[in-house]
Short mmCIF file of C-alpha atoms in Angstrom, two decimals:
data_model
loop_
_atom_site.label_atom_id
_atom_site.label_comp_id
_atom_site.label_asym_id
_atom_site.label_seq_id
_atom_site.Cartn_x
_atom_site.Cartn_y
_atom_site.Cartn_z
CA UNK F 37 -23.01 -7.32 17.34
CA UNK F 38 -24.99 -6.58 14.20
CA UNK F 39 -23.99 -8.03 10.86
CA UNK F 40 -25.78 -5.23 8.98
CA UNK F 41 -23.13 -3.39 6.93
CA UNK F 42 -22.78 0.39 6.97
CA UNK F 43 -24.15 2.01 3.80
CA UNK F 44 -21.98 2.99 0.90
CA UNK F 45 -21.64 6.67 0.05
CA UNK F 46 -24.25 7.36 -2.69
CA UNK F 47 -21.70 8.45 -5.31
CA UNK F 48 -19.53 5.44 -4.56
CA UNK F 49 -22.51 3.10 -4.62
CA UNK F 50 -23.24 4.29 -8.15
CA UNK F 51 -19.61 3.61 -9.11
CA UNK F 52 -19.83 0.09 -7.68
CA UNK F 53 -22.93 -0.54 -9.76
CA UNK F 54 -20.98 0.36 -12.90
CA UNK F 55 -18.10 -2.03 -12.19
CA UNK F 56 -19.99 -4.91 -10.59
CA UNK F 57 -19.81 -7.07 -13.74
CA UNK F 58 -16.04 -6.57 -13.98
CA UNK F 59 -14.91 -6.81 -10.35
CA UNK F 60 -16.40 -9.16 -7.78
CA UNK F 61 -15.63 -8.89 -4.07
CA UNK F 62 -14.42 -12.46 -3.61
CA UNK F 63 -12.02 -14.67 -5.53
CA UNK F 64 -10.27 -17.97 -4.88
CA UNK F 65 -6.82 -19.38 -5.57
CA UNK F 66 -8.20 -20.83 -8.79
CA UNK F 67 -8.95 -17.31 -10.06
CA UNK F 68 -5.46 -15.84 -9.63
CA UNK F 69 -4.07 -16.79 -13.04
CA UNK F 70 -7.10 -15.34 -14.83
CA UNK F 71 -7.00 -12.11 -12.83
CA UNK F 72 -3.32 -11.64 -13.66
CA UNK F 73 -4.26 -11.58 -17.34
CA UNK F 74 -7.16 -9.18 -16.89
CA UNK F 75 -7.55 -6.15 -19.14
CA UNK F 76 -6.91 -3.79 -16.24
CA UNK F 77 -3.47 -5.24 -15.55
CA UNK F 78 -2.58 -5.24 -19.24
CA UNK F 79 -3.59 -1.58 -19.63
CA UNK F 80 -1.09 -0.52 -16.98
CA UNK F 81 1.71 -0.88 -19.50
CA UNK F 82 0.09 1.83 -21.62
CA UNK F 83 -0.24 4.49 -18.91
CA UNK F 84 1.60 7.77 -19.45
CA UNK F 85 3.68 7.83 -16.29
CA UNK F 86 5.41 11.01 -17.44
CA UNK F 87 2.16 12.96 -16.84
CA UNK F 88 2.55 14.77 -20.17
CA UNK F 89 6.27 15.19 -19.75
CA UNK F 90 6.32 16.32 -16.13
CA UNK F 91 8.38 13.27 -15.07
CA UNK F 92 11.35 11.43 -16.46
CA UNK F 93 10.61 7.70 -16.08
CA UNK F 94 13.22 4.96 -15.84
CA UNK F 95 13.03 1.23 -15.20
CA UNK F 96 16.03 0.11 -13.18
CA UNK F 97 17.10 -3.37 -12.10
CA UNK F 98 18.83 -3.43 -8.72
CA UNK F 99 20.11 -6.12 -6.35
CA UNK F 100 17.44 -8.08 -4.52
CA UNK F 101 17.74 -9.84 -1.17
CA UNK F 102 20.69 -12.14 -0.53
CA UNK F 103 20.54 -15.27 -2.73
CA UNK F 104 17.42 -13.96 -4.49
CA UNK F 105 16.76 -12.48 -7.94
CA UNK F 106 17.25 -8.83 -8.80
CA UNK F 107 14.25 -6.56 -8.46
CA UNK F 108 12.79 -3.85 -10.68
CA UNK F 109 12.35 -0.25 -9.54
CA UNK F 110 10.34 2.27 -11.51
CA UNK F 111 11.89 5.71 -10.92
CA UNK F 112 9.94 8.88 -11.72
CA UNK F 113 11.82 12.18 -11.40
CA UNK F 114 10.37 15.66 -11.94
CA UNK F 115 11.79 17.19 -15.11
CA UNK F 116 11.59 20.78 -13.84
CA UNK F 117 11.13 20.80 -10.06
CA UNK F 118 9.92 24.09 -8.63
CA UNK F 119 12.39 23.92 -5.74
CA UNK F 120 16.13 23.46 -6.36
CA UNK F 121 18.18 20.93 -4.47
CA UNK F 122 17.49 17.37 -3.31
CA UNK F 123 13.81 16.42 -3.41
CA UNK F 124 11.75 14.28 -1.03
CA UNK F 125 11.45 10.64 -2.08
CA UNK F 126 8.19 8.69 -2.04
CA UNK F 127 8.91 4.96 -1.98
CA UNK F 128 5.79 3.23 -3.29
CA UNK F 129 4.65 -0.37 -2.71
CA UNK F 130 1.86 -1.52 -5.01
CA UNK F 131 -1.32 -3.32 -4.02
CA UNK F 132 -2.87 -6.49 -5.41
CA UNK F 133 -3.73 -8.76 -2.50
CA UNK F 134 -0.17 -10.17 -2.38
CA UNK F 135 -0.94 -12.10 -5.60
CA UNK F 136 -1.47 -9.52 -8.37
CA UNK F 137 0.07 -6.46 -9.92
CA UNK F 138 3.36 -4.80 -10.71
CA UNK F 139 5.11 -1.54 -9.90
CA UNK F 140 2.75 0.43 -12.14
CA UNK F 141 -0.35 -0.48 -10.10
CA UNK F 142 -1.72 2.53 -8.23
CA UNK F 143 1.20 4.70 -9.30
CA UNK F 144 -1.08 7.54 -10.38
CA UNK F 145 -1.68 8.37 -6.71
CA UNK F 146 1.93 8.95 -5.57
CA UNK F 147 2.68 10.65 -8.89
CA UNK F 148 -0.09 13.15 -8.19
CA UNK F 149 1.40 13.79 -4.73
CA UNK F 150 4.85 14.19 -6.25
CA UNK F 151 3.65 16.60 -8.91
CA UNK F 152 2.03 18.83 -6.31
CA UNK F 153 4.80 18.65 -3.70
CA UNK F 154 7.89 18.25 -5.86
CA UNK F 155 9.16 14.75 -5.12
CA UNK F 156 10.83 11.74 -6.67
CA UNK F 157 8.77 8.54 -6.80
CA UNK F 158 10.36 5.10 -6.64
CA UNK F 159 7.95 2.17 -7.09
CA UNK F 160 9.17 -1.32 -6.24
CA UNK F 161 8.20 -4.58 -7.95
CA UNK F 162 8.17 -7.57 -5.60
CA UNK F 163 7.71 -11.29 -6.09
CA UNK F 164 4.11 -12.43 -5.79
CA UNK F 165 2.50 -15.22 -3.80
CA UNK F 166 1.67 -18.09 -3.98
CA UNK F 167 4.73 -18.82 -6.15
CA UNK F 168 6.81 -16.70 -3.77
CA UNK F 169 5.37 -16.88 -0.24
CA UNK F 170 6.51 -14.88 2.78
CA UNK F 171 9.17 -13.60 3.27
CA UNK F 172 9.90 -13.05 -0.44
CA UNK F 173 7.60 -10.03 -1.00
CA UNK F 174 8.63 -8.03 2.06
CA UNK F 175 12.32 -8.86 1.60
CA UNK F 176 12.13 -7.53 -1.97
CA UNK F 177 10.46 -4.37 -0.68
CA UNK F 178 13.18 -4.00 1.97
CA UNK F 179 15.98 -4.52 -0.58
CA UNK F 180 14.48 -1.90 -2.85
CA UNK F 181 14.32 0.60 -0.01
CA UNK F 182 17.98 -0.05 0.88
CA UNK F 183 19.01 0.67 -2.71
CA UNK F 184 16.80 3.77 -2.87
CA UNK F 185 18.24 5.22 0.32
CA UNK F 186 21.81 4.53 -0.80
CA UNK F 187 21.26 6.06 -4.26
CA UNK F 188 18.79 8.82 -3.38
CA UNK F 189 21.23 11.63 -4.19
CA UNK F 190 21.95 10.07 -7.58
CA UNK F 191 18.20 10.24 -8.28
CA UNK F 192 17.96 13.88 -7.24
CA UNK F 193 16.41 12.85 -3.93
CA UNK F 194 17.15 13.55 -0.31
CA UNK F 195 18.06 10.42 1.68
CA UNK F 196 16.95 12.22 4.85
CA UNK F 197 13.40 12.73 3.51
CA UNK F 198 12.08 9.35 2.39
CA UNK F 199 8.41 8.52 2.90
CA UNK F 200 7.21 4.93 2.45
CA UNK F 201 3.69 4.44 1.09
CA UNK F 202 1.34 1.77 -0.16
CA UNK F 203 -2.31 0.83 -0.51
CA UNK F 204 -4.07 -2.45 0.29
CA UNK F 205 -1.45 -5.24 0.20
CA UNK F 206 1.07 -2.49 -0.45
CA UNK F 207 -0.11 -0.78 2.73
CA UNK F 208 0.47 -3.98 4.69
CA UNK F 209 3.92 -4.40 3.16
CA UNK F 210 4.68 -0.75 3.94
CA UNK F 211 3.77 -1.32 7.60
CA UNK F 212 5.95 -4.43 7.62
CA UNK F 213 8.79 -2.47 6.02
CA UNK F 214 8.60 0.12 8.82
CA UNK F 215 8.92 -2.69 11.37
CA UNK F 216 11.87 -4.23 9.53
CA UNK F 217 13.67 -0.88 9.21
CA UNK F 218 13.29 -0.34 12.96
CA UNK F 219 14.37 -3.84 13.95
CA UNK F 220 17.31 -4.09 11.53
CA UNK F 221 18.44 -0.52 12.16
CA UNK F 222 17.95 0.19 8.48
CA UNK F 223 17.79 3.62 6.83
CA UNK F 224 15.53 6.08 8.62
CA UNK F 225 12.31 7.12 6.90
CA UNK F 226 10.30 10.14 7.98
CA UNK F 227 6.80 8.73 7.56
CA UNK F 228 4.65 5.79 6.51
CA UNK F 229 1.41 6.09 4.52
CA UNK F 230 -0.85 3.08 5.02
CA UNK F 231 -3.86 3.40 2.72
CA UNK F 232 -6.64 0.83 3.29
CA UNK F 233 -3.86 -1.50 4.47
CA UNK F 234 -3.98 -5.32 4.54
CA UNK F 235 -2.63 -5.90 8.04
CA UNK F 236 -4.15 -8.99 9.71
CA UNK F 237 -4.03 -12.55 8.40
CA UNK F 238 -6.59 -13.72 10.98
CA UNK F 239 -9.40 -12.30 8.83
CA UNK F 240 -11.91 -12.28 11.66
CA UNK F 241 -12.82 -8.65 12.41
CA UNK F 242 -16.41 -7.38 12.69
CA UNK F 243 -15.95 -5.32 9.53
CA UNK F 244 -14.75 -8.40 7.66
CA UNK F 245 -17.92 -10.24 8.62
CA UNK F 246 -20.15 -7.22 7.91
CA UNK F 247 -18.80 -6.71 4.40
CA UNK F 248 -18.86 -10.35 3.26
CA UNK F 249 -19.85 -10.43 -0.39
CA UNK F 250 -19.85 -6.64 -0.73
CA UNK F 251 -17.60 -4.04 -2.31
CA UNK F 252 -14.48 -5.09 -4.21
CA UNK F 253 -12.59 -7.09 -1.54
CA UNK F 254 -14.27 -9.32 1.03
CA UNK F 255 -13.36 -12.11 3.49
CA UNK F 256 -13.15 -14.70 0.69
CA UNK F 257 -10.65 -12.64 -1.28
CA UNK F 258 -8.79 -11.81 1.92
CA UNK F 259 -8.48 -15.47 2.84
CA UNK F 260 -7.18 -16.18 -0.65
CA UNK F 261 -4.51 -13.49 -0.43
CA UNK F 262 -3.31 -14.44 3.03
CA UNK F 263 -3.33 -18.17 2.27
CA UNK F 264 -1.28 -17.54 -0.85
CA UNK F 265 1.26 -15.65 1.25
CA UNK F 266 1.35 -17.90 4.32
CA UNK F 267 -0.07 -21.28 3.35
CA UNK F 268 -1.21 -23.39 6.29
CA UNK F 269 0.26 -20.90 8.77
CA UNK F 270 -2.48 -18.36 7.98
CA UNK F 271 -4.46 -17.56 11.12
CA UNK F 272 -2.25 -19.76 13.28
CA UNK F 273 0.00 -18.91 16.21
CA UNK F 274 3.32 -18.67 14.35
CA UNK F 275 2.84 -15.80 11.90
CA UNK F 276 5.59 -13.21 11.67
CA UNK F 277 4.73 -9.52 12.15
CA UNK F 278 6.80 -8.89 9.01
CA UNK F 279 4.11 -10.84 7.15
CA UNK F 280 1.09 -9.65 9.13
CA UNK F 281 1.89 -6.37 10.93
CA UNK F 282 -1.17 -6.69 13.19
CA UNK F 283 0.74 -9.52 14.88
CA UNK F 284 3.47 -7.15 16.08
CA UNK F 285 3.58 -6.93 19.87
CA UNK F 286 5.75 -3.78 19.87
CA UNK F 287 4.77 -0.72 17.83
CA UNK F 288 7.18 1.68 19.51
CA UNK F 289 9.84 3.55 17.60
CA UNK F 290 8.01 3.69 14.27
CA UNK F 291 7.92 6.71 11.94
CA UNK F 292 4.80 8.91 11.98
CA UNK F 293 1.93 7.17 10.24
CA UNK F 294 -0.99 8.23 8.09
CA UNK F 295 -3.74 5.61 7.91
CA UNK F 296 -6.99 5.79 6.03
CA UNK F 297 -9.77 3.35 5.29
CA UNK F 298 -13.44 3.32 4.31
CA UNK F 299 -16.15 2.68 6.87
CA UNK F 300 -17.73 0.14 4.49
CA UNK F 301 -14.80 -2.17 3.82
CA UNK F 302 -13.19 -5.31 5.13
CA UNK F 303 -10.03 -3.60 6.45
CA UNK F 304 -11.81 -0.95 8.53
CA UNK F 305 -11.40 -2.49 11.97
CA UNK F 306 -7.83 -3.77 11.60
CA UNK F 307 -6.75 -0.31 10.37
CA UNK F 308 -8.46 1.48 13.28
CA UNK F 309 -6.94 -1.00 15.73
CA UNK F 310 -3.45 -0.54 14.28
CA UNK F 311 -3.69 3.25 14.60
CA UNK F 312 -4.93 2.92 18.17
CA UNK F 313 -2.04 0.63 19.05
CA UNK F 314 0.46 3.12 17.62
CA UNK F 315 -1.01 5.79 19.91
CA UNK F 316 -1.00 3.39 22.86
CA UNK F 317 2.70 2.80 22.16
CA UNK F 318 3.45 6.53 22.33
CA UNK F 319 3.68 6.96 18.56
CA UNK F 320 2.28 9.43 16.05
CA UNK F 321 -0.59 8.45 13.78
CA UNK F 322 -3.25 10.30 11.82
CA UNK F 323 -6.33 8.20 11.08
CA UNK F 324 -9.13 8.90 8.60
CA UNK F 325 -12.19 6.66 8.30
CA UNK F 326 -14.11 7.79 5.26
CA UNK F 327 -17.88 7.35 5.73
CA UNK F 328 -19.36 5.04 3.13
CA UNK F 329 -16.03 4.31 1.48
CA UNK F 330 -15.40 0.87 0.00
CA UNK F 331 -11.96 -0.66 -0.47
CA UNK F 332 -9.84 1.52 -2.77
CA UNK F 333 -12.75 3.84 -3.48
CA UNK F 334 -10.63 6.83 -4.51
CA UNK F 335 -9.01 4.77 -7.26
CA UNK F 336 -12.26 3.38 -8.63
CA UNK F 337 -14.19 6.67 -8.37
CA UNK F 338 -11.60 9.48 -8.30
CA UNK F 339 -14.11 12.21 -9.15
CA UNK F 340 -16.43 11.45 -6.22
CA UNK F 341 -16.50 14.09 -3.49
CA UNK F 342 -15.31 11.59 -0.87
CA UNK F 343 -12.40 10.55 -3.09
CA UNK F 344 -11.40 14.16 -3.61
CA UNK F 345 -11.47 14.75 0.15
CA UNK F 346 -9.35 11.65 0.78
CA UNK F 347 -6.74 12.61 -1.80
CA UNK F 348 -6.58 16.15 -0.45
CA UNK F 349 -5.96 14.71 3.04
CA UNK F 350 -3.06 12.63 1.68
CA UNK F 351 -1.36 15.69 0.22
CA UNK F 352 -2.05 17.80 3.31
CA UNK F 353 -0.42 15.23 5.59
CA UNK F 354 2.60 14.88 3.31
CA UNK F 355 3.02 18.65 3.13
CA UNK F 356 2.94 18.95 6.92
CA UNK F 357 5.33 16.01 7.29
CA UNK F 358 7.85 17.45 4.86
CA UNK F 359 7.68 20.88 6.54
CA UNK F 360 8.80 19.52 9.90
#
C-alpha cells in the first residue's frame, strides 16, 4: 500500500495555500482552549443568519437529556415560503472535532438548502468534549431532535419530513443519532446527510495515514478529537456505536443516507466503508467522493468548481428525497 497521497484539486490547493498560516492540519489537547477563542469562532456571532431578511431567527432553550442541562436550539424559519403549509425541517448538527464550535458553525450550508427548497432549519448546540465526554454530545443531539419533532408544527414544520444533517464531527453525531432513533424507536426521520463525517475512533485507515500532516484535519487532530470524547477507551474494544458509528454491527433499518467526502482527506476511507456497509445491509445510500477534495473544502473554498458541484449535489439529493 502506497503512502503517497492523492493530489489536491488545483483550485482547492490554491485555497489551502492561502489559509495555511491560519489553519494547521494537526492539533493537540493543549491547543483546544486557544482554538476555541480563535477569530473564526468569534466571527460566527456576527453572521447574518437571516440571509437579508429571508429567515426569522430565534434562539430557544429546550429541555436536555434527563438529569442534564438545557440545550440551545437555533431556529431559522422562512419569512415568506413559496409553498404554503408545513415545511420540511432540516435538523443540523455542527462540526468542530467534538471539541469546538456552537450551533452557528457551518449553518450557512443548511440555510442555503432551506432557502432553495423552502425548509425550516433547527441547529442544535451540544456539550463539548473533553469537559463533557461521550455520551453527553450525542444525548444532547438526541434530546434536541425529540423536541424538534414534538414542536415541528409550532415552528411551521412538518414532523413527517425531518432530515438530519451534519458535517465532520456533526456528520458523525448525525450518523449516531440515526442509530439511536432506530434503537430507541424515536421519531422517524426521512433522511440523513453525512458530510465528510467523523465516524471511526480507531483512526487507522489508509487515507488517514496518507493524509498525515496535510489538509486541515489529519491523524493527529483526529486522535485529539476522539481522545477528548472517549479518553482511554479510544481505539479499544469497548467503544459504543453511538460514539463511533463505524463500530455499529447492524446498519439495517436506517433512513436513506447521503454521504460525501474528498478523495484527499483523512475521512475518505471510513466514509466509503460506511456507505458500503449500508448497501450490504440492504439500505439506501448515495455516496460522492470528490476528486482532490480536502476536509470541508466547500466551506473553505465555496467558489471553487468542485465546491459548487458538491453543493449542487446536496440540494439535488434533498429535492429528490422530499419529492418521494
